[in-house]
Coordinates of C-alpha atoms in Angstrom, one line a residue:
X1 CA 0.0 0.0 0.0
X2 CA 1.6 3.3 -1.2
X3 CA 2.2 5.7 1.9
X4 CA 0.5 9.0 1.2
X5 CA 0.8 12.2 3.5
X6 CA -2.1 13.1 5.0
X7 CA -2.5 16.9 5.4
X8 CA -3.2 18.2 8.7
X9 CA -6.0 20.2 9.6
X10 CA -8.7 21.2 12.2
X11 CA -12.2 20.0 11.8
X12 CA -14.1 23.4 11.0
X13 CA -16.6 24.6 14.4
X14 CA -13.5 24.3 16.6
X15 CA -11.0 26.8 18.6
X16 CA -7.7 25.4 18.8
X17 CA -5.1 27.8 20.3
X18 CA -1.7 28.1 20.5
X19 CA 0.2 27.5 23.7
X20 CA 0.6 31.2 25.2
X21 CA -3.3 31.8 23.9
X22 CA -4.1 28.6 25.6
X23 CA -2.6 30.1 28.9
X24 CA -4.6 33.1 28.3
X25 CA -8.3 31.0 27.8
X26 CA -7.0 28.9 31.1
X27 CA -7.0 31.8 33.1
X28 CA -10.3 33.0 31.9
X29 CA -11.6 29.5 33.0
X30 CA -9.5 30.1 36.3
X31 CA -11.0 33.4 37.4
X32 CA -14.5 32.0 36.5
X33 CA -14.0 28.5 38.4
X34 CA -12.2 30.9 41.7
X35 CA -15.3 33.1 42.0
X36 CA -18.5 30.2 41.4
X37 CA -16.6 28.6 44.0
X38 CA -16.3 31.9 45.9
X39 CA -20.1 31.6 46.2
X40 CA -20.0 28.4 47.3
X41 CA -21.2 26.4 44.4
X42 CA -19.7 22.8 44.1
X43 CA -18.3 20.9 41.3
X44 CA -19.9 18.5 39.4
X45 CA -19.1 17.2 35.8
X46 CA -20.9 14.6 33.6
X47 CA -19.9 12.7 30.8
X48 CA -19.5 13.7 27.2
X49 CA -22.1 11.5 25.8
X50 CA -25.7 10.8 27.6
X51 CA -27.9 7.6 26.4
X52 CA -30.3 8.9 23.4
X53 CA -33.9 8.4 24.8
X54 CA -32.1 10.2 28.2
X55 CA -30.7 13.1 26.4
X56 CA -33.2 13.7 23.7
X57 CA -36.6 13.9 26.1
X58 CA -37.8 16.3 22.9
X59 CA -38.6 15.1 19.5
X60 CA -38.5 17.1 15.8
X61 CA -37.1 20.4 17.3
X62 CA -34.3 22.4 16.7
X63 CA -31.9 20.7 19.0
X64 CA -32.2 17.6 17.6
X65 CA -31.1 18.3 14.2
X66 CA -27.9 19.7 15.7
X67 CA -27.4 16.3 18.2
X68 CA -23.8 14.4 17.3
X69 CA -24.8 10.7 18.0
X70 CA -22.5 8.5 19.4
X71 CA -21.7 4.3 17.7
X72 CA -19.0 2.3 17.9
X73 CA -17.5 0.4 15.1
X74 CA -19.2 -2.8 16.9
X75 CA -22.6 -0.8 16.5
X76 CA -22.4 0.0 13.3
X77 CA -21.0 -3.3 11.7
X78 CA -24.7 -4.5 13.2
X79 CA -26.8 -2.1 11.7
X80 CA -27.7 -0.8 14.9
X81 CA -29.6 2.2 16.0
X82 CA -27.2 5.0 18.2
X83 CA -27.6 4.5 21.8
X84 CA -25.5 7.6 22.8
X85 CA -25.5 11.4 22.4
X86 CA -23.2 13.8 22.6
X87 CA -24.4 16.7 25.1
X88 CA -25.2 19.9 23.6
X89 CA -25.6 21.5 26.5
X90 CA -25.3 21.1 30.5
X91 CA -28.7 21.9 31.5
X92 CA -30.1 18.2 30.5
X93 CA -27.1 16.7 32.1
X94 CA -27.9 18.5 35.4
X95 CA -31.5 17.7 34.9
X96 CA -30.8 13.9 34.8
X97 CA -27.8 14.2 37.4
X98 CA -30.4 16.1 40.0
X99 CA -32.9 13.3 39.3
X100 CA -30.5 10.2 39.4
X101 CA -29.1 11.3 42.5
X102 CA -31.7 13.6 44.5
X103 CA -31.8 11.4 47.5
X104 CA -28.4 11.8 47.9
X105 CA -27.7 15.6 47.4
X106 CA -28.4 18.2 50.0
X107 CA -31.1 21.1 49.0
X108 CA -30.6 23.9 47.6
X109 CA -28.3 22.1 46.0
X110 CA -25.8 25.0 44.0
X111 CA -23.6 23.4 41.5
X112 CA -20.8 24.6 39.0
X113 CA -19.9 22.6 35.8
X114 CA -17.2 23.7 33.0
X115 CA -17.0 20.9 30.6
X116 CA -17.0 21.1 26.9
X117 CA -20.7 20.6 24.8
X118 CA -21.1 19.5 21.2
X119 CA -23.5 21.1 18.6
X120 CA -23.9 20.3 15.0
X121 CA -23.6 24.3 14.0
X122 CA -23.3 25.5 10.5
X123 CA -20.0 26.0 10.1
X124 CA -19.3 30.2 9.8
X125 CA -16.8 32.7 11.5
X126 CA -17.1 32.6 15.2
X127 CA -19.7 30.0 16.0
X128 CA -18.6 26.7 17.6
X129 CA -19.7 22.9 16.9
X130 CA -17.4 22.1 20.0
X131 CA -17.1 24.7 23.2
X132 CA -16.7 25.5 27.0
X133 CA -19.9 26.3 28.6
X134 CA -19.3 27.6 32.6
X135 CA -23.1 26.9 34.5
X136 CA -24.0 27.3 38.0
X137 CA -27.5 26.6 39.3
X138 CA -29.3 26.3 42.5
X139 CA -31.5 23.7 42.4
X140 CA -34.9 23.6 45.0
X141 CA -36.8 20.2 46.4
X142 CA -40.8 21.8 46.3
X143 CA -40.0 25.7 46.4
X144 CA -37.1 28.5 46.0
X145 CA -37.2 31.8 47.2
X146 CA -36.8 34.2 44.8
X147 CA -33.6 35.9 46.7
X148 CA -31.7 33.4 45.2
X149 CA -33.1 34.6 41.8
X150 CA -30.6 38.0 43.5
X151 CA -27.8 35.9 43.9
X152 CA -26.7 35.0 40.3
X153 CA -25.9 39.1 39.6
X154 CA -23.9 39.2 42.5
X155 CA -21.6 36.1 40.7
X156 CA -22.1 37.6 37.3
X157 CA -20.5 40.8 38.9
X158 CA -17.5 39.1 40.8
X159 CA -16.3 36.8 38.0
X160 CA -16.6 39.9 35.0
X161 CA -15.1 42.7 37.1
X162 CA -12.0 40.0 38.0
X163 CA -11.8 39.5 34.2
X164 CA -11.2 42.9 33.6
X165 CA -12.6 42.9 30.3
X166 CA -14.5 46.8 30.5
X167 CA -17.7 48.1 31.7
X168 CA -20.9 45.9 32.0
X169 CA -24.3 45.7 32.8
X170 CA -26.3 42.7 33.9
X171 CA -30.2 43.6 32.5
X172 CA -32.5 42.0 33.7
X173 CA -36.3 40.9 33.4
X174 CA -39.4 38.6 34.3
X175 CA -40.7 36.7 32.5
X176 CA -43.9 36.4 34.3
X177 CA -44.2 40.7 33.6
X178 CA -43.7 40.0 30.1
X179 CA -46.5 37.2 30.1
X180 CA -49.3 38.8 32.1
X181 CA -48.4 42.4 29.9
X182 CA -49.2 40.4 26.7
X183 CA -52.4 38.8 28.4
X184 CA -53.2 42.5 29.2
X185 CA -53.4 42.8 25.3
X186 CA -55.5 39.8 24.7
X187 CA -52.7 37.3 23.8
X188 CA -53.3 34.5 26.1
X189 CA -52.9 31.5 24.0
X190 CA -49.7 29.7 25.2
X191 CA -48.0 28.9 22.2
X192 CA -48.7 32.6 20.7
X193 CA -47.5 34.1 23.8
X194 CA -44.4 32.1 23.8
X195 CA -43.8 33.0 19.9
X196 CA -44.1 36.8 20.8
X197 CA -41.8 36.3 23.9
X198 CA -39.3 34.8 21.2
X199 CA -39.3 37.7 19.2
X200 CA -39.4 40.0 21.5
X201 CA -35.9 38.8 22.8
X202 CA -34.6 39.8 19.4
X203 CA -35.3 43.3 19.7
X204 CA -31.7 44.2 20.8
X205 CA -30.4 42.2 18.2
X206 CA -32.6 42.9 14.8
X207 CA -34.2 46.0 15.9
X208 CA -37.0 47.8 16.4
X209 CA -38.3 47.8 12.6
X210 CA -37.5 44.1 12.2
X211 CA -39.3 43.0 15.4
X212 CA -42.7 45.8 14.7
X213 CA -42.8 44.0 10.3
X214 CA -42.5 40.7 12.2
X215 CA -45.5 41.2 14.7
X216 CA -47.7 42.4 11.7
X217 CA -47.1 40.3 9.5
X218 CA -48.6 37.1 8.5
X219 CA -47.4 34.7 11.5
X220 CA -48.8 37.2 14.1
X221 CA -51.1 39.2 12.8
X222 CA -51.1 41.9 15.5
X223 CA -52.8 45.3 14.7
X224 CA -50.8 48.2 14.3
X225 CA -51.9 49.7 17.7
X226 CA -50.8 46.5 19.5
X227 CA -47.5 46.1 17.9
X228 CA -47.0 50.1 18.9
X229 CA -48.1 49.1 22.7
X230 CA -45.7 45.8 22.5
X231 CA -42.7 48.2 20.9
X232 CA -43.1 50.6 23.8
X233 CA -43.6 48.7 26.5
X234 CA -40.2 46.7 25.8
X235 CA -38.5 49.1 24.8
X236 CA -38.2 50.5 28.5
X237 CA -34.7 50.5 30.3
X238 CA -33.9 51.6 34.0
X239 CA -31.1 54.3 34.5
X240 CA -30.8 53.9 38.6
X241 CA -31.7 51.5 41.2
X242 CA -34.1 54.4 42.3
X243 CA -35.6 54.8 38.4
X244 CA -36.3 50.5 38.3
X245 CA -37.8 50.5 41.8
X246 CA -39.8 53.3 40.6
X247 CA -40.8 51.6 37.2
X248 CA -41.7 48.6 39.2
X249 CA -43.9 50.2 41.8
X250 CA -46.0 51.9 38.5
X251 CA -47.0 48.3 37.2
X252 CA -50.6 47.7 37.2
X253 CA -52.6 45.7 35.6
X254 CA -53.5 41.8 35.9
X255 CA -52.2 39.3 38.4
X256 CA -49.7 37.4 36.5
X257 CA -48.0 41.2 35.5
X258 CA -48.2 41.8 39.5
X259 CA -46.6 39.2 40.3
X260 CA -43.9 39.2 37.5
X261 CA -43.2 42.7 38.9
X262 CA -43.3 41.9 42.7
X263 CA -40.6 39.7 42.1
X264 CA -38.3 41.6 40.1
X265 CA -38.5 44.5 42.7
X266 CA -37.4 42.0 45.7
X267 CA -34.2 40.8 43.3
X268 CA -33.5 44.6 42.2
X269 CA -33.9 45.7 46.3
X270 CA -31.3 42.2 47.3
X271 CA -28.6 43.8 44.6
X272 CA -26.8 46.6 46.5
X273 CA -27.1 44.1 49.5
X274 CA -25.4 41.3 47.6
X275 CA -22.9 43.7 46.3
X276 CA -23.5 45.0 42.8
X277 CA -22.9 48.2 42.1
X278 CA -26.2 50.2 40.8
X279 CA -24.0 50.8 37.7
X280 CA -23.8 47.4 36.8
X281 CA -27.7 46.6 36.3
X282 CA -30.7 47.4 34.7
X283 CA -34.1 46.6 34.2
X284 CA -34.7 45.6 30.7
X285 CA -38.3 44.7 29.2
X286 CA -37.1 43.5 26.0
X287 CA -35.1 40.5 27.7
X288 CA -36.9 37.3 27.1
X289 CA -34.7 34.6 26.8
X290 CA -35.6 32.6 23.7
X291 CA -35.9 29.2 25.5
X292 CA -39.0 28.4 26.7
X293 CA -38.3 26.5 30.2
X294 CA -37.6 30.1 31.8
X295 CA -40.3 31.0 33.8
X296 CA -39.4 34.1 36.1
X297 CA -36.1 36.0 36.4
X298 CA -34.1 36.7 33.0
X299 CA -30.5 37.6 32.9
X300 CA -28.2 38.9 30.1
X301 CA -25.2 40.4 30.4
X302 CA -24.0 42.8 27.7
X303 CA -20.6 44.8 27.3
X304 CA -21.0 48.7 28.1
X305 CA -18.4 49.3 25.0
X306 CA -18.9 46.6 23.0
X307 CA -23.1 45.5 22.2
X308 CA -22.0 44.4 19.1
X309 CA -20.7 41.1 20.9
X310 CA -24.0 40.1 22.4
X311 CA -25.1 38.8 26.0
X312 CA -21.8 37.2 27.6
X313 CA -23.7 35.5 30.0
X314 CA -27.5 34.5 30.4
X315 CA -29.7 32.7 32.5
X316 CA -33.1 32.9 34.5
X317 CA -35.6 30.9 36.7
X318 CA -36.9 27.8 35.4
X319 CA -39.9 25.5 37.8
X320 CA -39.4 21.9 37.0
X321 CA -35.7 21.2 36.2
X322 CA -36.4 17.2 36.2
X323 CA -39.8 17.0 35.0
X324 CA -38.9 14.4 32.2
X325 CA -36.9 12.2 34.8
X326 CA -38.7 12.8 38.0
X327 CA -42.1 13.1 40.0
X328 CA -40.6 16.0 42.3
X329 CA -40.9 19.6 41.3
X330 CA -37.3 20.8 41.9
X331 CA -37.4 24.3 40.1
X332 CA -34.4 26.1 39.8
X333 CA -32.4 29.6 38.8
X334 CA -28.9 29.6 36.8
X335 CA -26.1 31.4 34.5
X336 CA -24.1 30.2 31.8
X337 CA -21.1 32.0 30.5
X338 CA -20.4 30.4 27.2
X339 CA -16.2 30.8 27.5
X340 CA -15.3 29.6 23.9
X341 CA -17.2 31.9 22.2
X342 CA -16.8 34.5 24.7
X343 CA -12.5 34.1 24.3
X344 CA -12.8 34.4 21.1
X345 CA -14.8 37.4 20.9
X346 CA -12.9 39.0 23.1
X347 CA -9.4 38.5 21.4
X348 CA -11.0 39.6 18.1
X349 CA -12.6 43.0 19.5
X350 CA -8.7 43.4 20.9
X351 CA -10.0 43.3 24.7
X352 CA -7.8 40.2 25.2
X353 CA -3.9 39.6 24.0
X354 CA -1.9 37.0 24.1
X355 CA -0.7 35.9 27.5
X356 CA 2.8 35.7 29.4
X357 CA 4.4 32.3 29.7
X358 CA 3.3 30.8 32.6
X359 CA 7.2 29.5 32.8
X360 CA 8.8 32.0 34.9
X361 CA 12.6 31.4 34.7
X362 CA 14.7 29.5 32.5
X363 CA 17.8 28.4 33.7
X364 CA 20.9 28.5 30.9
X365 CA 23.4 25.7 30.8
X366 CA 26.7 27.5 30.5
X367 CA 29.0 24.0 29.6
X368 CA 28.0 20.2 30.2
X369 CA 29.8 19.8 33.1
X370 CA 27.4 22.6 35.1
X371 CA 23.9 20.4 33.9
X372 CA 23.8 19.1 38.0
X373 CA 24.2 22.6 38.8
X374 CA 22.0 24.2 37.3
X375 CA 19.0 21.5 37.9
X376 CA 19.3 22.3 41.5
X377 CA 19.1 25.7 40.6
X378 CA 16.0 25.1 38.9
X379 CA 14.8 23.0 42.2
X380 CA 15.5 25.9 44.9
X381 CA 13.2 27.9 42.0
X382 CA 10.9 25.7 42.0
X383 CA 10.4 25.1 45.7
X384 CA 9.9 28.6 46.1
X385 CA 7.2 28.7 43.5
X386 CA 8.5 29.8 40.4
X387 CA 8.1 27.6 37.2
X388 CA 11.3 26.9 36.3
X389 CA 12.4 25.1 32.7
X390 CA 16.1 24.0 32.6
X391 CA 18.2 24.3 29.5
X392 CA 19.3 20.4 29.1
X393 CA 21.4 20.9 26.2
X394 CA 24.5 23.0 25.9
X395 CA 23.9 25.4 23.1
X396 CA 25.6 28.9 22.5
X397 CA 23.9 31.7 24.8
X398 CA 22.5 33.5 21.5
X399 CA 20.4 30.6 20.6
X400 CA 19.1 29.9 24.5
X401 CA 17.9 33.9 24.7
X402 CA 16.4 33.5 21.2
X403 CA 14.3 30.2 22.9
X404 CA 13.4 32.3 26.3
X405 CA 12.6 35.1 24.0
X406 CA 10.4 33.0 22.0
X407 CA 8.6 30.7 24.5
X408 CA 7.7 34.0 26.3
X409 CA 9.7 33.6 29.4
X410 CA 10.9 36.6 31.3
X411 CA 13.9 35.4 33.3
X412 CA 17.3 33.5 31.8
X413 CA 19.1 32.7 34.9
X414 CA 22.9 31.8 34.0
X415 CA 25.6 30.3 36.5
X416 CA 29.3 30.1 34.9
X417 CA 33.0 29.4 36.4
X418 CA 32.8 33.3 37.6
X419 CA 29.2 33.5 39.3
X420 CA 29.6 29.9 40.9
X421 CA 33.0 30.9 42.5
X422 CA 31.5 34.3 44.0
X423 CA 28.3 31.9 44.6
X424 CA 26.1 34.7 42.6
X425 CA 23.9 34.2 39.2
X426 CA 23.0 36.4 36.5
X427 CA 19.5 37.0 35.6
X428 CA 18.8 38.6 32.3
X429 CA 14.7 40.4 32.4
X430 CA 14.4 39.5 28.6
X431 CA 11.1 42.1 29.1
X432 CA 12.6 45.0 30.1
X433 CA 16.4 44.1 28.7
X434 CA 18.1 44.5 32.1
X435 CA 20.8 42.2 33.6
X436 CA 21.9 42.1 36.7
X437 CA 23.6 39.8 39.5
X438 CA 22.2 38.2 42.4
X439 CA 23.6 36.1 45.8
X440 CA 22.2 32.9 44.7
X441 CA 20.4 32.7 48.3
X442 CA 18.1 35.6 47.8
X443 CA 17.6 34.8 44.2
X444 CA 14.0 33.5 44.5
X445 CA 13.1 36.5 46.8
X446 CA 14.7 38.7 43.7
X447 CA 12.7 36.9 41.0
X448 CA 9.2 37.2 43.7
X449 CA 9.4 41.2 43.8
X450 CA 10.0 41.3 40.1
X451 CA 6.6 39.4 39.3
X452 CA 4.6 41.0 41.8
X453 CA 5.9 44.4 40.3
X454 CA 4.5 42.6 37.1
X455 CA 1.1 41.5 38.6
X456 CA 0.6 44.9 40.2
X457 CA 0.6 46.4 37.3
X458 CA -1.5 44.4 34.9
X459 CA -4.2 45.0 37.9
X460 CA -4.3 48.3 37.4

């Protein structure tokens, strides 16, 4: 069989990085992963692939077409149907977790997941068949008070303002306003309601003239005078914590709408208490959430300086997480940050660059005959928490500053006949092109200021 050369390449719908951009993504996960814990959320992960009639409790929709099914070469030498689904997202996952394992979990139970989900996307610029998803939910056995619907802000704030990515603003929403409002107009029927809900969620997106020829046209039908009342009422934003309280107090009308707005002005009043600055929310009446399991609180996260992006993270209040899986009503409120898509945004609107090494120091190997020497000085680095890479090979210096320079590491730390007999090294700061010598006993304590100098001023 003639050997041919197979050329390499990524499958398309997939964000493969390279090593120092990799490091940047990981610390995105970091910060995110630091502050759901922070908020005392625990882990849990699931596997890649659920059984089919498990994962796919929905038939003929949307989701389905994009579902990557699962068979092993066994399976399909039989003819057989796929048992196994890739996940698409972590919400189903959860669902069946919480329902497999409810008499074993303690309630509320609050949960963080950051694994990877798999959806059969066209393939175009900046949308992703495989991707990070980051989720926390708290999920409630019979009832949950809506203060925990105030929680997920307070997160939302924490992990974005650690990110350091600009201004933002978490705008939120009920979905229960939204409903009782419409019934106010005489659009009760469910599935109507919901389809208006749907498109009223694209409002930020599409626009106003988009959203008022979509209303009147032939799948809704609404009259001019209702589209016009629809238009105005979502088109309302808050500009204080004083103007949504306000807003909220002026809602009158049926009891769903009451309620909707009841609830919304209890999670605006917890905010300042759970520490989010009024600056960083908003009432929003266009916010919908297209998905139709959300029943209460909406959340979507948008940008201050960059709305072109889109919500960065989303969520609301859902009632029966495990309703396909389980007797118990265990409703439930949540976020997700979707991080792939979210990364790569970012680095494309120039709000992220590529990161530092996270190897610190690399030690130089002078001659052969100083290789012991200068593993143990990579040992005393290490123990005193740098990450330290050691030169193994003896090369000419030229070529071992081109590599540090390359790799991205900061420090080249060199030990020769001269700096071992005055038991001193040399440490060349490749970043700011300084040299300078060192007693080899306070050389970690050197190396420590230097970064935290570093780290000081990337906080700023």
């Amino acid at each position: 069989m003639e050997f041919r050369l197979i050329k390499p390449r990524t499958p398309p719908g997939v964000m493969e990085l390279l090593p120092r951009d990799q490091i940047a993504f990981q610390r995105m996960l970091d910060v995110i992963r630091r502050n759901f814990e922070r908020f005392g959320f625990l882990p849990v992960e699931t596997p890649v692939f659920e059984l089919s009639d498990v994962l796919l409790t929905k038939t003929g929709g949307e989701t389905e077409r994009q579902v990557y099914f699962v068979q092993s070469t066994g399976s399909l030498e039989q003819g057989g149907q796929p048992e196994l689904a890739l996940r698409f997202d972590l919400t189903v996952p959860l669902a069946r977790y919480v329902a497999e394992h409810e008499h074993d979990l303690a309630f509320p139970f609050r949960r963080y997941q950051m694994q990877r989900v798999y959806r059969g996307e066209r393939a175009q610029r900046g949308r992703f068949r495989e991707f990070y998803q980051c989720d926390i939910d708290v999920i409630g056995k019979d009832s949950l008070s809506v203060r925990y619907d105030a929680e997920m802000p307070a997160v939302i704030y924490s992990v974005f303002s650690e990110l350091g990515i600009g201004p933002f603003t978490v705008h939120l929403n009920n979905r229960k306003l939204l409903r009782g409002f419409f019934e106010g107009l005489g659009i009760a029927d469910g599935e109507r309601q919901m389809a208006v809900l749907r498109e009223v969620d694209k409002l930020d997106k599409r626009g106003t003239d988009h959203v008022r020829a979509t209303l009147q046209g032939e799948g809704f039908g609404l009259s001019e005078a209702t589209t016009d009342q629809i238009l105005s009422f979502v088109q309302m934003r808050s500009t204080s914590h004083a103007d949504a309280l306000a807003r909220l107090d002026a809602m009158q009308g049926n009891q769903t709408l009451a309620q909707g707005a009841a609830e919304l002005r209890e999670v605006i009043e917890l905010l300042r208490a759970n520490g989010v600055p009024e600056k960083n929310y908003a009432i929003n009446f266009s916010i919908a959430r297209g998905l139709d399991y959300y029943t209460g609180t909406v959340y979507e996260t948008i940008l201050d300086d960059f709305p072109q992006i889109g919500s960065i993270c989303s969520g609301g209040r859902y009632e029966n997480l495990a309703g396909h899986y389980s007797k118990s009503h265990l409703p439930g409120v949540g976020i997700s940050i979707g991080a792939t898509r979210l990364f790569w945004q970012l680095r494309e609107a120039g709000i992220l660059s590529t990161a530092e090494s996270s190897v610190e120091a690399l030690v130089g190997l002078m001659d052969e005959s100083r290789l012991g020497q200068s593993m143990a000085l990579a040992q005393l680095l290490r123990a005193g928490g740098i990450n330290t890479e050691v030169q193994l090979e003896a090369k000419k210096l030229a070529k071992q500053f081109q590599y540090a320079d390359r790799a991205g590491i900061r420090f080249m730390v060199l030990v020769g006949e001269d700096e071992a007999a005055r038991g001193v090294v040399t440490v060349k700061d490749l970043r700011r092109q300084e040299q300078f010598e060192v007693p080899q006993a306070e050389l970690v304590a050197a190396l420590k200021v230097e970064l935290e100098q570093q780290r000081a001023m990337q906080e700023r």
